[in-house]
Amino acid sequence: PSPSVSQPSTSQTEEKASELPKPKKNRCFMCRKKVGLTGFVCRCGNLFCGLHRYSDKHNCPYDYKAEAAAKIRKENPVVVAEKIQRI
């Protein structure tokens, strides 16, 4: 009779490695320059350096105009007064 020796499977160690989140890269999305603590996160979800932080400099797909219009509609509802009854 040969003793059965169970060896740890490599699939378990691979699963644990894939569960750990990878560290976020601190590089500009446009020019790939390292930004460190001075990076700017845009509403489109990307990180940019000081030169590309504005939406017109990095061709931002986020629709600022539609968001502003929705915010104005929400904060300023249309108020309709009741009709006045004449005597």
Short mmCIF file of C-alpha atoms in Angstrom, two decimals:
data_model
loop_
_atom_site.label_atom_id
_atom_site.label_comp_id
_atom_site.label_asym_id
_atom_site.label_seq_id
_atom_site.Cartn_x
_atom_site.Cartn_y
_atom_site.Cartn_z
CA PRO A 1 0.00 0.00 0.00
CA SER A 2 1.41 3.38 -0.97
CA PRO A 3 0.60 6.33 1.29
CA SER A 4 -1.41 9.01 -0.45
CA VAL A 5 0.13 12.42 0.04
CA SER A 6 -2.06 15.38 -0.78
CA GLN A 7 -0.20 18.35 -2.15
CA PRO A 8 -1.75 21.80 -2.15
CA SER A 9 -3.23 22.48 -5.53
CA THR A 10 -1.92 25.42 -7.50
CA SER A 11 -5.45 26.49 -8.44
CA GLN A 12 -6.13 27.60 -4.84
CA THR A 13 -3.08 29.86 -4.77
CA GLU A 14 -4.01 31.30 -8.17
CA GLU A 15 -7.53 32.06 -6.94
CA LYS A 16 -6.19 33.91 -3.91
CA ALA A 17 -3.87 35.96 -6.11
CA SER A 18 -6.71 36.93 -8.44
CA GLU A 19 -8.95 37.97 -5.52
CA LEU A 20 -6.52 40.67 -4.36
CA PRO A 21 -7.22 44.00 -6.08
CA LYS A 22 -4.38 45.33 -8.18
CA PRO A 23 -3.00 48.68 -7.04
CA LYS A 24 -4.32 51.63 -9.02
CA LYS A 25 -1.83 53.13 -11.42
CA ASN A 26 -1.29 56.84 -10.86
CA ARG A 27 -0.71 57.84 -14.46
CA CYS A 28 -2.42 60.36 -16.72
CA PHE A 29 -4.92 58.68 -19.03
CA MET A 30 -3.79 60.80 -22.00
CA CYS A 31 0.00 61.15 -21.77
CA ARG A 32 0.76 58.30 -19.31
CA LYS A 33 2.77 60.70 -17.12
CA LYS A 34 3.05 59.76 -13.44
CA VAL A 35 0.88 62.13 -11.43
CA GLY A 36 1.27 60.97 -7.81
CA LEU A 37 -0.87 62.98 -5.42
CA THR A 38 -1.51 65.79 -7.91
CA GLY A 39 -3.75 63.75 -10.21
CA PHE A 40 -7.22 64.97 -11.09
CA VAL A 41 -10.10 62.49 -11.32
CA CYS A 42 -12.59 63.51 -13.99
CA ARG A 43 -16.32 62.73 -13.97
CA CYS A 44 -15.69 60.36 -16.86
CA GLY A 45 -13.78 58.20 -14.35
CA ASN A 46 -10.21 58.67 -15.57
CA LEU A 47 -7.18 60.21 -13.89
CA PHE A 48 -5.36 63.13 -15.54
CA CYS A 49 -2.30 65.31 -15.05
CA GLY A 50 -2.40 69.10 -14.69
CA LEU A 51 -2.29 69.67 -18.45
CA HIS A 52 -5.13 67.28 -19.33
CA ARG A 53 -7.44 67.89 -16.35
CA TYR A 54 -9.94 70.02 -18.27
CA SER A 55 -12.66 68.29 -20.25
CA ASP A 56 -11.77 70.00 -23.53
CA LYS A 57 -8.12 68.90 -23.25
CA HIS A 58 -8.85 65.18 -22.98
CA ASN A 59 -11.99 64.95 -25.17
CA CYS A 60 -14.20 64.01 -22.25
CA PRO A 61 -17.25 61.89 -23.18
CA TYR A 62 -19.14 63.05 -20.07
CA ASP A 63 -22.15 65.26 -20.90
CA TYR A 64 -21.91 68.21 -18.52
CA LYS A 65 -24.68 70.15 -20.31
CA ALA A 66 -27.29 67.40 -19.86
CA GLU A 67 -26.37 66.98 -16.20
CA ALA A 68 -26.71 70.73 -15.55
CA ALA A 69 -30.09 70.83 -17.32
CA ALA A 70 -31.35 67.88 -15.26
CA LYS A 71 -30.13 69.53 -12.05
CA ILE A 72 -31.93 72.78 -12.91
CA ARG A 73 -35.16 70.91 -13.73
CA LYS A 74 -34.97 69.03 -10.43
CA GLU A 75 -34.23 72.05 -8.25
CA ASN A 76 -36.71 74.43 -9.95
CA PRO A 77 -40.01 72.65 -10.50
CA VAL A 78 -42.73 74.41 -12.49
CA VAL A 79 -45.26 76.00 -10.16
CA VAL A 80 -48.79 76.47 -11.52
CA ALA A 81 -51.19 78.56 -9.47
CA GLU A 82 -54.84 77.63 -9.09
CA LYS A 83 -57.38 79.56 -11.15
CA ILE A 84 -58.98 82.52 -9.48
CA GLN A 85 -62.77 82.40 -9.34
CA ARG A 86 -64.38 85.61 -10.47
CA ILE A 87 -67.42 86.95 -8.69
#
